[in-house]
Amino acid sequence: MFFRKSIVAATGLFLCIFLIVHLSANAILLLPETTARELYNSYSTALRENLFITLIAYLLYISIILHVVYAAIITFRNTKSKGEKYKVNHNNKNSTWMSQNMGFLGVFILLFIVVHLANFWAKIKLGIGEDVGVDVNGNVDVYEVTSFLFHNMYFMLFYSVLMIPLGFHLYHGLKSAFMTLGFYHKKGLRLLAKISLAYAIIMSVGFGIIPLFVYFK
Amino acid sequence: MKVTFKIWRQENTDAQGELKAYEVDGLSEDMSFLEALDHLNEILVLKDEKVIAFEHDCREGICGQCGVFINGRAHGPHNNTTTCQLHMRSFKEGDTIVVEPWRASSFPIVKDLVVDRSAFDRIIQQGGYITAKTGTAAEANAILVSKEVSDSAMDAAACIGCGACVATCKNASAALFTAAKINHLNKLPQGQPEAHRRLLDMTAQMEFENFGSCTFTGACEIECPADISISNIAEMNARYVKAKLFG
Protein backbone atom coordinates (compact mmCIF):
# COMPACT_ATOMS: atom_id res chain seq x y z
CA MET A 1 0.00 0.00 0.00
CA PHE A 2 2.72 2.46 1.06
CA PHE A 3 5.07 1.25 -1.67
CA ARG A 4 2.53 1.55 -4.49
CA LYS A 5 1.35 4.95 -3.32
CA SER A 6 4.94 6.19 -3.01
CA ILE A 7 5.66 5.10 -6.58
CA VAL A 8 2.68 7.11 -7.84
CA ALA A 9 3.78 10.13 -5.77
CA ALA A 10 7.45 9.99 -6.76
CA THR A 11 6.77 9.52 -10.47
CA GLY A 12 4.12 12.24 -10.26
CA LEU A 13 6.60 14.71 -8.79
CA PHE A 14 9.13 13.85 -11.48
CA LEU A 15 6.47 14.51 -14.14
CA CYS A 16 5.70 17.84 -12.43
CA ILE A 17 9.33 18.90 -12.83
CA PHE A 18 9.26 17.75 -16.45
CA LEU A 19 6.20 19.93 -17.12
CA ILE A 20 8.08 23.04 -15.97
CA VAL A 21 10.87 22.35 -18.46
CA HIS A 22 8.35 21.50 -21.19
CA LEU A 23 6.36 24.70 -20.66
CA SER A 24 9.52 26.82 -20.64
CA ALA A 25 10.40 25.41 -24.06
CA ASN A 26 6.85 25.85 -25.38
CA ALA A 27 7.01 29.52 -24.39
CA ILE A 28 9.32 29.96 -27.43
CA LEU A 29 6.19 29.59 -29.56
CA LEU A 30 4.92 32.91 -28.19
CA LEU A 31 7.81 34.77 -29.88
CA PRO A 32 7.56 36.34 -33.40
CA GLU A 33 7.43 33.64 -36.09
CA THR A 34 10.95 33.76 -37.58
CA THR A 35 12.69 33.90 -34.20
CA ALA A 36 10.36 31.25 -32.78
CA ARG A 37 10.97 28.86 -35.70
CA GLU A 38 14.74 29.19 -35.47
CA LEU A 39 14.93 28.90 -31.67
CA TYR A 40 12.37 26.11 -31.41
CA ASN A 41 14.05 23.97 -34.04
CA SER A 42 17.57 24.44 -32.74
CA TYR A 43 16.36 23.72 -29.21
CA SER A 44 14.64 20.49 -30.22
CA THR A 45 17.69 19.42 -32.25
CA ALA A 46 19.90 20.06 -29.22
CA LEU A 47 17.57 17.90 -27.09
CA ARG A 48 17.58 15.02 -29.56
CA GLU A 49 21.38 15.02 -29.83
CA ASN A 50 22.01 15.12 -26.08
CA LEU A 51 22.69 11.73 -24.50
CA PHE A 52 21.69 12.93 -21.01
CA ILE A 53 18.32 14.10 -22.35
CA THR A 54 17.85 10.73 -24.06
CA LEU A 55 18.31 9.03 -20.67
CA ILE A 56 15.88 11.46 -19.05
CA ALA A 57 13.41 10.72 -21.85
CA TYR A 58 13.51 7.00 -21.04
CA LEU A 59 13.05 7.85 -17.36
CA LEU A 60 10.06 9.92 -18.43
CA TYR A 61 8.45 7.07 -20.40
CA ILE A 62 9.00 4.70 -17.46
CA SER A 63 7.56 7.26 -15.03
CA ILE A 64 4.40 7.73 -17.08
CA ILE A 65 3.89 3.97 -17.35
CA LEU A 66 4.53 3.33 -13.62
CA HIS A 67 2.32 6.28 -12.64
CA VAL A 68 -0.57 4.99 -14.72
CA VAL A 69 -0.18 1.29 -13.86
CA TYR A 70 0.21 1.75 -10.10
CA ALA A 71 -2.55 4.38 -9.96
CA ALA A 72 -4.83 1.92 -11.76
CA ILE A 73 -3.94 -0.89 -9.34
CA ILE A 74 -4.51 1.38 -6.31
CA THR A 75 -7.83 2.63 -7.67
CA PHE A 76 -8.99 -0.92 -8.34
CA ARG A 77 -8.05 -2.07 -4.82
CA ASN A 78 -9.53 1.03 -3.19
CA THR A 79 -12.83 0.52 -5.01
CA LYS A 80 -12.87 -3.03 -3.66
CA SER A 81 -12.06 -1.78 -0.15
CA LYS A 82 -14.99 0.62 -0.30
CA GLY A 83 -17.46 -2.03 -1.45
CA GLU A 84 -21.07 -0.92 -1.67
CA LYS A 85 -21.53 2.81 -2.29
CA TYR A 86 -23.75 5.16 -0.29
CA LYS A 87 -27.18 5.89 -1.73
CA VAL A 88 -26.71 9.54 -0.76
CA ASN A 89 -23.19 10.96 -0.50
CA HIS A 90 -22.35 14.67 -0.26
CA ASN A 91 -18.59 14.37 -0.37
CA ASN A 92 -18.37 17.82 -1.96
CA LYS A 93 -18.99 19.15 1.58
CA ASN A 94 -15.79 17.65 2.97
CA SER A 95 -13.36 17.41 0.06
CA THR A 96 -12.60 18.93 -3.32
CA TRP A 97 -14.07 17.46 -6.48
CA MET A 98 -10.63 16.81 -8.01
CA SER A 99 -9.41 14.89 -4.97
CA GLN A 100 -12.38 12.54 -5.41
CA ASN A 101 -11.85 12.16 -9.17
CA MET A 102 -8.11 11.90 -9.80
CA GLY A 103 -8.52 8.72 -11.85
CA PHE A 104 -11.27 10.23 -14.00
CA LEU A 105 -9.09 13.30 -14.65
CA GLY A 106 -6.11 11.03 -15.29
CA VAL A 107 -7.90 9.23 -18.11
CA PHE A 108 -8.23 12.52 -20.01
CA ILE A 109 -4.55 13.27 -19.46
CA LEU A 110 -3.57 9.80 -20.67
CA LEU A 111 -5.71 10.28 -23.76
CA PHE A 112 -3.97 13.59 -24.31
CA ILE A 113 -0.50 12.03 -23.95
CA VAL A 114 -1.35 9.29 -26.48
CA VAL A 115 -2.56 11.80 -29.07
CA HIS A 116 0.32 14.16 -28.29
CA LEU A 117 2.89 11.40 -28.80
CA ALA A 118 1.18 10.36 -32.04
CA ASN A 119 1.31 13.97 -33.29
CA PHE A 120 4.93 14.68 -32.47
CA TRP A 121 6.97 11.79 -31.14
CA ALA A 122 5.76 9.27 -33.72
CA LYS A 123 6.26 11.77 -36.52
CA ILE A 124 9.65 13.21 -35.63
CA LYS A 125 11.34 10.41 -33.71
CA LEU A 126 9.86 7.36 -35.40
CA GLY A 127 9.40 9.00 -38.81
CA ILE A 128 5.83 7.75 -39.21
CA GLY A 129 3.69 9.69 -41.71
CA GLU A 130 4.82 12.45 -44.08
CA ASP A 131 8.46 13.52 -44.09
CA VAL A 132 9.27 16.49 -41.90
CA GLY A 133 11.29 19.23 -43.64
CA VAL A 134 14.26 21.20 -42.40
CA ASP A 135 14.58 24.94 -41.72
CA VAL A 136 17.22 27.39 -43.03
CA ASN A 137 19.74 26.18 -40.43
CA GLY A 138 19.28 22.56 -41.45
CA ASN A 139 17.41 21.64 -38.24
CA VAL A 140 14.32 19.44 -38.42
CA ASP A 141 11.38 21.84 -38.71
CA VAL A 142 9.43 20.88 -35.58
CA TYR A 143 8.00 24.38 -35.54
CA GLU A 144 6.23 23.70 -38.83
CA VAL A 145 4.72 20.49 -37.44
CA THR A 146 3.48 22.37 -34.36
CA SER A 147 2.17 25.38 -36.27
CA PHE A 148 0.41 23.17 -38.84
CA LEU A 149 -1.24 21.12 -36.08
CA PHE A 150 -2.42 24.14 -34.10
CA HIS A 151 -3.93 25.74 -37.21
CA ASN A 152 -6.34 22.83 -37.30
CA MET A 153 -9.23 24.02 -35.14
CA TYR A 154 -10.01 20.57 -33.69
CA PHE A 155 -6.43 19.92 -32.61
CA MET A 156 -6.13 23.46 -31.29
CA LEU A 157 -9.22 22.90 -29.13
CA PHE A 158 -8.04 19.44 -28.08
CA TYR A 159 -4.67 20.77 -26.96
CA SER A 160 -6.23 23.72 -25.13
CA VAL A 161 -9.29 22.21 -23.51
CA LEU A 162 -7.53 19.12 -22.17
CA MET A 163 -5.26 21.37 -20.13
CA ILE A 164 -8.24 21.96 -17.82
CA PRO A 165 -8.30 18.39 -16.42
CA LEU A 166 -4.50 18.61 -16.24
CA GLY A 167 -4.75 21.68 -14.01
CA PHE A 168 -7.23 20.01 -11.67
CA HIS A 169 -5.13 16.83 -11.55
CA LEU A 170 -1.96 18.80 -10.75
CA TYR A 171 -3.61 20.90 -8.05
CA HIS A 172 -4.50 17.87 -5.96
CA GLY A 173 -1.62 15.72 -7.15
CA LEU A 174 1.25 18.01 -6.22
CA LYS A 175 0.29 18.56 -2.58
CA SER A 176 -0.94 15.00 -2.14
CA ALA A 177 2.36 13.61 -3.46
CA PHE A 178 4.32 15.57 -0.88
CA MET A 179 2.11 14.24 1.92
CA THR A 180 2.34 10.68 0.63
CA LEU A 181 6.11 10.94 0.73
CA GLY A 182 5.94 12.16 4.30
CA PHE A 183 5.93 15.97 4.31
CA TYR A 184 3.92 16.77 7.44
CA HIS A 185 4.97 20.22 8.65
CA LYS A 186 1.62 21.96 9.34
CA LYS A 187 2.50 25.50 8.27
CA GLY A 188 4.45 24.04 5.37
CA LEU A 189 1.35 22.15 4.24
CA ARG A 190 -0.68 25.35 4.11
CA LEU A 191 2.02 26.97 1.98
CA LEU A 192 2.21 23.83 -0.14
CA ALA A 193 -1.53 24.07 -0.90
CA LYS A 194 -1.00 27.61 -2.22
CA ILE A 195 2.05 26.59 -4.24
CA SER A 196 0.09 23.66 -5.74
CA LEU A 197 -2.71 25.99 -6.79
CA ALA A 198 -0.30 28.48 -8.35
CA TYR A 199 1.59 25.68 -10.10
CA ALA A 200 -1.60 24.12 -11.46
CA ILE A 201 -2.87 27.46 -12.79
CA ILE A 202 0.47 28.35 -14.42
CA MET A 203 0.74 24.92 -16.06
CA SER A 204 -2.82 24.62 -17.35
CA VAL A 205 -3.14 28.23 -18.49
CA GLY A 206 0.41 28.26 -19.84
CA PHE A 207 0.06 25.09 -21.91
CA GLY A 208 -3.54 25.88 -22.83
CA ILE A 209 -2.96 29.39 -24.15
CA ILE A 210 -0.14 28.50 -26.59
CA PRO A 211 -2.31 26.58 -29.13
CA LEU A 212 -4.83 29.46 -29.04
CA PHE A 213 -2.03 31.95 -29.55
CA VAL A 214 -0.58 30.06 -32.51
CA TYR A 215 -4.04 29.59 -34.06
CA PHE A 216 -4.94 33.28 -33.92
CA LYS A 217 -1.43 34.63 -34.66
CA MET B 1 -41.71 18.57 14.42
CA LYS B 2 -42.36 16.13 11.61
CA VAL B 3 -39.71 14.55 9.38
CA THR B 4 -39.38 11.55 7.10
CA PHE B 5 -36.57 9.16 7.91
CA LYS B 6 -35.26 6.94 5.14
CA ILE B 7 -33.37 4.28 7.03
CA TRP B 8 -31.23 1.40 5.79
CA ARG B 9 -32.81 -1.87 6.94
CA GLN B 10 -30.79 -5.03 6.62
CA GLU B 11 -31.57 -8.22 8.53
CA ASN B 12 -28.00 -9.53 8.73
CA THR B 13 -24.60 -9.37 7.05
CA ASP B 14 -25.57 -11.52 4.08
CA ALA B 15 -29.11 -10.23 3.56
CA GLN B 16 -30.02 -7.68 0.91
CA GLY B 17 -30.64 -4.27 2.48
CA GLU B 18 -32.87 -1.40 1.40
CA LEU B 19 -33.86 2.11 2.41
CA LYS B 20 -37.23 2.18 4.16
CA ALA B 21 -39.21 5.38 4.73
CA TYR B 22 -40.77 6.28 8.12
CA GLU B 23 -42.82 9.41 8.68
CA VAL B 24 -42.26 10.50 12.26
CA ASP B 25 -44.32 13.14 14.05
CA GLY B 26 -44.06 14.52 17.58
CA LEU B 27 -40.33 15.22 17.51
CA SER B 28 -38.84 18.17 19.36
CA GLU B 29 -36.03 20.15 17.83
CA ASP B 30 -34.26 19.89 21.19
CA MET B 31 -34.03 16.13 20.80
CA SER B 32 -30.68 14.68 19.85
CA PHE B 33 -30.59 12.67 16.66
CA LEU B 34 -30.34 9.44 18.65
CA GLU B 35 -33.36 10.43 20.77
CA ALA B 36 -35.30 10.91 17.55
CA LEU B 37 -34.33 7.36 16.54
CA ASP B 38 -35.38 6.16 20.04
CA HIS B 39 -38.72 7.91 19.50
CA LEU B 40 -39.16 6.15 16.16
CA ASN B 41 -38.26 2.79 17.73
CA GLU B 42 -40.92 3.29 20.45
CA ILE B 43 -43.49 3.84 17.72
CA LEU B 44 -42.28 0.67 15.96
CA VAL B 45 -42.54 -1.34 19.22
CA LEU B 46 -46.15 -0.22 19.69
CA LYS B 47 -46.87 -1.24 16.11
CA ASP B 48 -45.23 -4.60 16.81
CA GLU B 49 -42.62 -4.01 14.10
CA LYS B 50 -38.91 -4.78 14.31
CA VAL B 51 -36.97 -1.89 15.84
CA ILE B 52 -34.05 -0.24 14.06
CA ALA B 53 -30.68 -1.46 15.31
CA PHE B 54 -28.13 1.30 15.93
CA GLU B 55 -25.14 1.65 18.24
CA HIS B 56 -24.79 4.19 21.03
CA ASP B 57 -23.32 4.38 24.50
CA CYS B 58 -22.17 7.56 26.26
CA ARG B 59 -24.25 9.99 24.16
CA GLU B 60 -21.79 12.77 25.03
CA GLY B 61 -19.32 12.49 22.17
CA ILE B 62 -16.50 10.58 23.83
CA CYS B 63 -17.09 6.85 23.39
CA GLY B 64 -17.11 6.56 19.60
CA GLN B 65 -19.95 4.03 19.52
CA CYS B 66 -22.59 5.99 17.63
CA GLY B 67 -21.88 6.62 14.02
CA VAL B 68 -24.16 6.63 11.04
CA PHE B 69 -24.13 8.28 7.63
CA ILE B 70 -26.79 11.00 7.69
CA ASN B 71 -27.88 12.80 4.52
CA GLY B 72 -24.66 11.95 2.73
CA ARG B 73 -22.29 12.94 5.55
CA ALA B 74 -20.60 10.91 8.31
CA HIS B 75 -22.22 11.92 11.63
CA GLY B 76 -24.60 14.31 9.85
CA PRO B 77 -24.42 17.78 8.34
CA HIS B 78 -21.92 19.41 10.74
CA ASN B 79 -18.14 19.15 10.58
CA ASN B 80 -16.22 17.48 13.41
CA THR B 81 -19.13 16.16 15.44
CA THR B 82 -20.52 12.82 16.59
CA THR B 83 -24.00 11.55 15.77
CA CYS B 84 -25.07 11.85 19.42
CA GLN B 85 -24.13 15.53 19.45
CA LEU B 86 -26.29 16.24 16.44
CA HIS B 87 -29.70 17.69 17.30
CA MET B 88 -32.97 17.78 15.42
CA ARG B 89 -32.73 21.59 15.25
CA SER B 90 -30.17 21.00 12.49
CA PHE B 91 -33.05 19.83 10.30
CA LYS B 92 -36.18 21.57 9.08
CA GLU B 93 -39.83 20.65 9.43
CA GLY B 94 -40.75 18.20 6.67
CA ASP B 95 -37.15 17.25 5.84
CA THR B 96 -36.30 13.83 4.48
CA ILE B 97 -33.33 12.41 6.38
CA VAL B 98 -31.46 9.50 4.78
CA VAL B 99 -29.66 7.31 7.33
CA GLU B 100 -27.18 4.65 6.20
CA PRO B 101 -24.63 2.54 8.04
CA TRP B 102 -20.86 3.13 7.63
CA ARG B 103 -19.91 1.58 4.31
CA ALA B 104 -16.55 -0.18 3.92
CA SER B 105 -15.69 -3.78 3.07
CA SER B 106 -13.72 -4.00 6.32
CA PHE B 107 -16.79 -2.88 8.31
CA PRO B 108 -19.39 -5.55 7.45
CA ILE B 109 -22.98 -4.62 8.32
CA VAL B 110 -24.23 -6.62 11.31
CA LYS B 111 -27.83 -5.38 11.22
CA ASP B 112 -29.51 -2.20 9.98
CA LEU B 113 -27.20 0.65 11.05
CA VAL B 114 -24.78 -1.47 13.10
CA VAL B 115 -21.43 -2.37 11.57
CA ASP B 116 -18.63 -4.58 12.85
CA ARG B 117 -15.64 -2.38 13.59
CA SER B 118 -13.48 -5.07 15.17
CA ALA B 119 -10.89 -4.49 12.41
CA PHE B 120 -9.99 -1.37 14.43
CA ASP B 121 -9.53 -3.50 17.57
CA ARG B 122 -7.19 -5.81 15.70
CA ILE B 123 -5.08 -2.84 14.57
CA ILE B 124 -4.86 -1.69 18.22
CA GLN B 125 -3.91 -5.21 19.31
CA GLN B 126 -0.83 -4.95 17.09
CA GLY B 127 0.72 -2.17 19.17
CA GLY B 128 -1.73 0.51 20.27
CA TYR B 129 -0.45 0.26 23.83
CA ILE B 130 2.76 0.42 25.82
CA THR B 131 4.18 -2.62 27.57
CA ALA B 132 4.53 -1.46 31.17
CA LYS B 133 3.96 -3.03 34.56
CA THR B 134 0.62 -2.08 36.00
CA GLY B 135 0.28 -1.18 39.64
CA THR B 136 0.44 2.12 41.44
CA ALA B 137 0.53 5.08 39.11
CA ALA B 138 4.09 6.33 38.69
CA GLU B 139 5.14 9.78 39.91
CA ALA B 140 3.87 12.16 37.22
CA ASN B 141 7.08 14.16 36.98
CA ALA B 142 9.38 11.15 36.75
CA ILE B 143 9.42 11.42 32.95
CA LEU B 144 9.52 14.97 31.68
CA VAL B 145 7.62 15.74 28.46
CA SER B 146 7.75 19.12 26.74
CA LYS B 147 4.52 21.05 26.22
CA GLU B 148 4.78 20.86 22.40
CA VAL B 149 5.23 17.09 22.43
CA SER B 150 2.48 16.45 24.95
CA ASP B 151 0.09 18.73 23.04
CA SER B 152 0.69 17.03 19.71
CA ALA B 153 0.48 13.55 21.29
CA MET B 154 -2.79 14.58 22.98
CA ASP B 155 -4.18 15.88 19.67
CA ALA B 156 -3.65 12.40 18.21
CA ALA B 157 -4.84 10.63 21.37
CA ALA B 158 -8.20 12.41 21.04
CA CYS B 159 -9.28 9.78 18.46
CA ILE B 160 -12.38 7.96 19.75
CA GLY B 161 -12.23 5.23 17.09
CA CYS B 162 -15.72 5.92 15.74
CA GLY B 163 -14.80 4.99 12.17
CA ALA B 164 -16.07 8.16 10.50
CA CYS B 165 -12.71 8.50 8.70
CA VAL B 166 -13.15 5.10 7.05
CA ALA B 167 -16.84 5.73 6.41
CA THR B 168 -16.36 9.04 4.62
CA CYS B 169 -13.24 8.01 2.70
CA LYS B 170 -13.86 7.05 -0.92
CA ASN B 171 -11.14 4.42 -0.50
CA ALA B 172 -12.34 3.24 2.93
CA SER B 173 -8.85 4.00 4.19
CA ALA B 174 -8.11 3.65 7.90
CA ALA B 175 -5.02 5.84 7.62
CA LEU B 176 -6.29 8.61 9.90
CA PHE B 177 -7.26 6.20 12.69
CA THR B 178 -4.04 4.19 12.45
CA ALA B 179 -1.86 7.30 12.20
CA ALA B 180 -3.54 8.86 15.24
CA LYS B 181 -3.05 5.73 17.31
CA ILE B 182 0.61 5.34 16.25
CA ASN B 183 1.55 9.02 16.63
CA HIS B 184 -0.14 9.33 20.01
CA LEU B 185 2.29 6.81 21.53
CA ASN B 186 5.33 7.26 19.30
CA LYS B 187 5.62 10.95 20.12
CA LEU B 188 5.89 10.29 23.86
CA PRO B 189 8.96 8.96 25.71
CA GLN B 190 6.85 6.10 27.10
CA GLY B 191 6.14 4.93 23.58
CA GLN B 192 9.76 4.99 22.38
CA PRO B 193 10.94 1.48 23.30
CA GLU B 194 8.34 -0.10 20.99
CA ALA B 195 7.97 2.75 18.49
CA HIS B 196 9.49 0.96 15.51
CA ARG B 197 7.61 -2.31 15.96
CA ARG B 198 4.37 -0.44 16.68
CA LEU B 199 4.60 1.51 13.43
CA LEU B 200 5.34 -1.52 11.26
CA ASP B 201 2.91 -3.92 12.95
CA MET B 202 -0.07 -1.58 13.09
CA THR B 203 0.33 -0.47 9.47
CA ALA B 204 0.76 -4.11 8.41
CA GLN B 205 -2.49 -5.01 10.19
CA MET B 206 -4.22 -2.03 8.55
CA GLU B 207 -3.25 -3.42 5.14
CA PHE B 208 -4.15 -6.96 6.17
CA GLU B 209 -7.67 -5.81 7.06
CA ASN B 210 -8.06 -4.61 3.44
CA PHE B 211 -8.59 -0.94 4.20
CA GLY B 212 -7.87 1.20 1.14
CA SER B 213 -4.91 3.53 0.70
CA CYS B 214 -4.96 7.22 1.58
CA THR B 215 -5.19 9.63 -1.37
CA PHE B 216 -5.44 12.75 0.82
CA THR B 217 -8.91 13.90 -0.18
CA GLY B 218 -9.03 15.41 3.31
CA ALA B 219 -12.63 14.26 3.88
CA CYS B 220 -11.67 12.37 7.08
CA GLU B 221 -10.33 15.38 8.94
CA ILE B 222 -13.52 17.31 8.18
CA GLU B 223 -15.77 14.55 9.53
CA CYS B 224 -13.53 13.46 12.45
CA PRO B 225 -15.30 14.29 15.76
CA ALA B 226 -11.90 14.60 17.44
CA ASP B 227 -10.64 17.04 14.79
CA ILE B 228 -7.56 14.97 14.00
CA SER B 229 -5.45 16.51 11.23
CA ILE B 230 -4.39 14.59 8.11
CA SER B 231 -0.87 15.83 8.78
CA ASN B 232 -0.86 12.81 11.14
CA ILE B 233 -1.11 10.54 8.08
CA ALA B 234 1.76 12.36 6.37
CA GLU B 235 3.78 11.98 9.57
CA MET B 236 3.01 8.25 9.67
CA ASN B 237 4.16 8.00 6.03
CA ALA B 238 7.38 9.86 6.84
CA ARG B 239 8.18 7.55 9.74
CA TYR B 240 7.22 4.51 7.68
CA VAL B 241 9.53 5.47 4.81
CA LYS B 242 12.31 6.18 7.33
CA ALA B 243 11.76 2.84 9.10
CA LYS B 244 11.79 0.92 5.81
CA LEU B 245 14.85 2.69 4.40
CA PHE B 246 17.00 2.97 7.52
CA GLY B 247 15.60 0.21 9.71
PDB file of C-alpha atoms in Angstrom, chain A residues 1-6 74-75 77-91 93-96 99-102 172 175-186 189, chain B residues 8 19 69 71-73 98 100-105 166-172 203 206-207 210-219 222-223 229-231 234-240:
ATOM      1  CA  MET A   1       0.000   0.000   0.000  1.00  0.00           C
ATOM      2  CA  PHE A   2       2.717   2.459   1.058  1.00  0.00           C
ATOM      3  CA  PHE A   3       5.072   1.251  -1.666  1.00  0.00           C
ATOM      4  CA  ARG A   4       2.528   1.555  -4.490  1.00  0.00           C
ATOM      5  CA  LYS A   5       1.352   4.947  -3.317  1.00  0.00           C
ATOM      6  CA  SER A   6       4.943   6.191  -3.010  1.00  0.00           C
ATOM      7  CA  ILE A  74      -4.508   1.384  -6.307  1.00  0.00           C
ATOM      8  CA  THR A  75      -7.830   2.629  -7.675  1.00  0.00           C
ATOM      9  CA  ARG A  77      -8.049  -2.069  -4.824  1.00  0.00           C
ATOM     10  CA  ASN A  78      -9.533   1.028  -3.187  1.00  0.00           C
ATOM     11  CA  THR A  79     -12.826   0.522  -5.008  1.00  0.00           C
ATOM     12  CA  LYS A  80     -12.867  -3.032  -3.660  1.00  0.00           C
ATOM     13  CA  SER A  81     -12.064  -1.778  -0.147  1.00  0.00           C
ATOM     14  CA  LYS A  82     -14.994   0.620  -0.302  1.00  0.00           C
ATOM     15  CA  GLY A  83     -17.463  -2.030  -1.451  1.00  0.00           C
ATOM     16  CA  GLU A  84     -21.073  -0.920  -1.675  1.00  0.00           C
ATOM     17  CA  LYS A  85     -21.532   2.809  -2.294  1.00  0.00           C
ATOM     18  CA  TYR A  86     -23.746   5.157  -0.294  1.00  0.00           C
ATOM     19  CA  LYS A  87     -27.184   5.889  -1.729  1.00  0.00           C
ATOM     20  CA  VAL A  88     -26.707   9.541  -0.762  1.00  0.00           C
ATOM     21  CA  ASN A  89     -23.195  10.960  -0.500  1.00  0.00           C
ATOM     22  CA  HIS A  90     -22.354  14.667  -0.261  1.00  0.00           C
ATOM     23  CA  ASN A  91     -18.591  14.371  -0.367  1.00  0.00           C
ATOM     24  CA  LYS A  93     -18.993  19.152   1.580  1.00  0.00           C
ATOM     25  CA  ASN A  94     -15.790  17.653   2.967  1.00  0.00           C
ATOM     26  CA  SER A  95     -13.362  17.410   0.064  1.00  0.00           C
ATOM     27  CA  THR A  96     -12.602  18.927  -3.322  1.00  0.00           C
ATOM     28  CA  SER A  99      -9.414  14.892  -4.966  1.00  0.00           C
ATOM     29  CA  GLN A 100     -12.380  12.544  -5.406  1.00  0.00           C
ATOM     30  CA  ASN A 101     -11.853  12.157  -9.166  1.00  0.00           C
ATOM     31  CA  MET A 102      -8.114  11.897  -9.802  1.00  0.00           C
ATOM     32  CA  HIS A 172      -4.504  17.871  -5.956  1.00  0.00           C
ATOM     33  CA  LYS A 175       0.286  18.565  -2.579  1.00  0.00           C
ATOM     34  CA  SER A 176      -0.943  15.004  -2.140  1.00  0.00           C
ATOM     35  CA  ALA A 177       2.355  13.605  -3.464  1.00  0.00           C
ATOM     36  CA  PHE A 178       4.316  15.570  -0.884  1.00  0.00           C
ATOM     37  CA  MET A 179       2.110  14.242   1.923  1.00  0.00           C
ATOM     38  CA  THR A 180       2.343  10.678   0.629  1.00  0.00           C
ATOM     39  CA  LEU A 181       6.115  10.937   0.733  1.00  0.00           C
ATOM     40  CA  GLY A 182       5.936  12.165   4.304  1.00  0.00           C
ATOM     41  CA  PHE A 183       5.933  15.968   4.313  1.00  0.00           C
ATOM     42  CA  TYR A 184       3.919  16.769   7.442  1.00  0.00           C
ATOM     43  CA  HIS A 185       4.966  20.222   8.654  1.00  0.00           C
ATOM     44  CA  LYS A 186       1.620  21.957   9.342  1.00  0.00           C
ATOM     45  CA  LEU A 189       1.353  22.148   4.238  1.00  0.00           C
TER      46      LEU A 189
ATOM     47  CA  TRP B   8     -31.225   1.402   5.786  1.00  0.00           C
ATOM     48  CA  LEU B  19     -33.858   2.109   2.405  1.00  0.00           C
ATOM     49  CA  PHE B  69     -24.128   8.276   7.631  1.00  0.00           C
ATOM     50  CA  ASN B  71     -27.884  12.801   4.518  1.00  0.00           C
ATOM     51  CA  GLY B  72     -24.657  11.946   2.727  1.00  0.00           C
ATOM     52  CA  ARG B  73     -22.289  12.940   5.554  1.00  0.00           C
ATOM     53  CA  VAL B  98     -31.459   9.495   4.782  1.00  0.00           C
ATOM     54  CA  GLU B 100     -27.180   4.652   6.202  1.00  0.00           C
ATOM     55  CA  PRO B 101     -24.627   2.542   8.043  1.00  0.00           C
ATOM     56  CA  TRP B 102     -20.861   3.133   7.631  1.00  0.00           C
ATOM     57  CA  ARG B 103     -19.910   1.583   4.308  1.00  0.00           C
ATOM     58  CA  ALA B 104     -16.550  -0.181   3.917  1.00  0.00           C
ATOM     59  CA  SER B 105     -15.694  -3.779   3.069  1.00  0.00           C
ATOM     60  CA  VAL B 166     -13.152   5.099   7.053  1.00  0.00           C
ATOM     61  CA  ALA B 167     -16.836   5.731   6.413  1.00  0.00           C
ATOM     62  CA  THR B 168     -16.358   9.038   4.622  1.00  0.00           C
ATOM     63  CA  CYS B 169     -13.236   8.010   2.697  1.00  0.00           C
ATOM     64  CA  LYS B 170     -13.859   7.055  -0.918  1.00  0.00           C
ATOM     65  CA  ASN B 171     -11.136   4.421  -0.502  1.00  0.00           C
ATOM     66  CA  ALA B 172     -12.341   3.236   2.934  1.00  0.00           C
ATOM     67  CA  THR B 203       0.335  -0.466   9.468  1.00  0.00           C
ATOM     68  CA  MET B 206      -4.217  -2.028   8.549  1.00  0.00           C
ATOM     69  CA  GLU B 207      -3.254  -3.421   5.144  1.00  0.00           C
ATOM     70  CA  ASN B 210      -8.064  -4.608   3.443  1.00  0.00           C
ATOM     71  CA  PHE B 211      -8.587  -0.945   4.196  1.00  0.00           C
ATOM     72  CA  GLY B 212      -7.874   1.204   1.145  1.00  0.00           C
ATOM     73  CA  SER B 213      -4.906   3.526   0.701  1.00  0.00           C
ATOM     74  CA  CYS B 214      -4.957   7.221   1.582  1.00  0.00           C
ATOM     75  CA  THR B 215      -5.188   9.626  -1.368  1.00  0.00           C
ATOM     76  CA  PHE B 216      -5.436  12.747   0.815  1.00  0.00           C
ATOM     77  CA  THR B 217      -8.907  13.899  -0.179  1.00  0.00           C
ATOM     78  CA  GLY B 218      -9.030  15.407   3.312  1.00  0.00           C
ATOM     79  CA  ALA B 219     -12.629  14.262   3.884  1.00  0.00           C
ATOM     80  CA  ILE B 222     -13.522  17.307   8.182  1.00  0.00           C
ATOM     81  CA  GLU B 223     -15.772  14.546   9.533  1.00  0.00           C
ATOM     82  CA  SER B 229      -5.451  16.513  11.233  1.00  0.00           C
ATOM     83  CA  ILE B 230      -4.395  14.586   8.112  1.00  0.00           C
ATOM     84  CA  SER B 231      -0.871  15.832   8.784  1.00  0.00           C
ATOM     85  CA  ALA B 234       1.760  12.362   6.365  1.00  0.00           C
ATOM     86  CA  GLU B 235       3.784  11.979   9.566  1.00  0.00           C
ATOM     87  CA  MET B 236       3.014   8.251   9.674  1.00  0.00           C
ATOM     88  CA  ASN B 237       4.159   8.003   6.035  1.00  0.00           C
ATOM     89  CA  ALA B 238       7.379   9.862   6.836  1.00  0.00           C
ATOM     90  CA  ARG B 239       8.178   7.552   9.740  1.00  0.00           C
ATOM     91  CA  TYR B 240       7.224   4.512   7.682  1.00  0.00           C
TER      92      TYR B 240
END
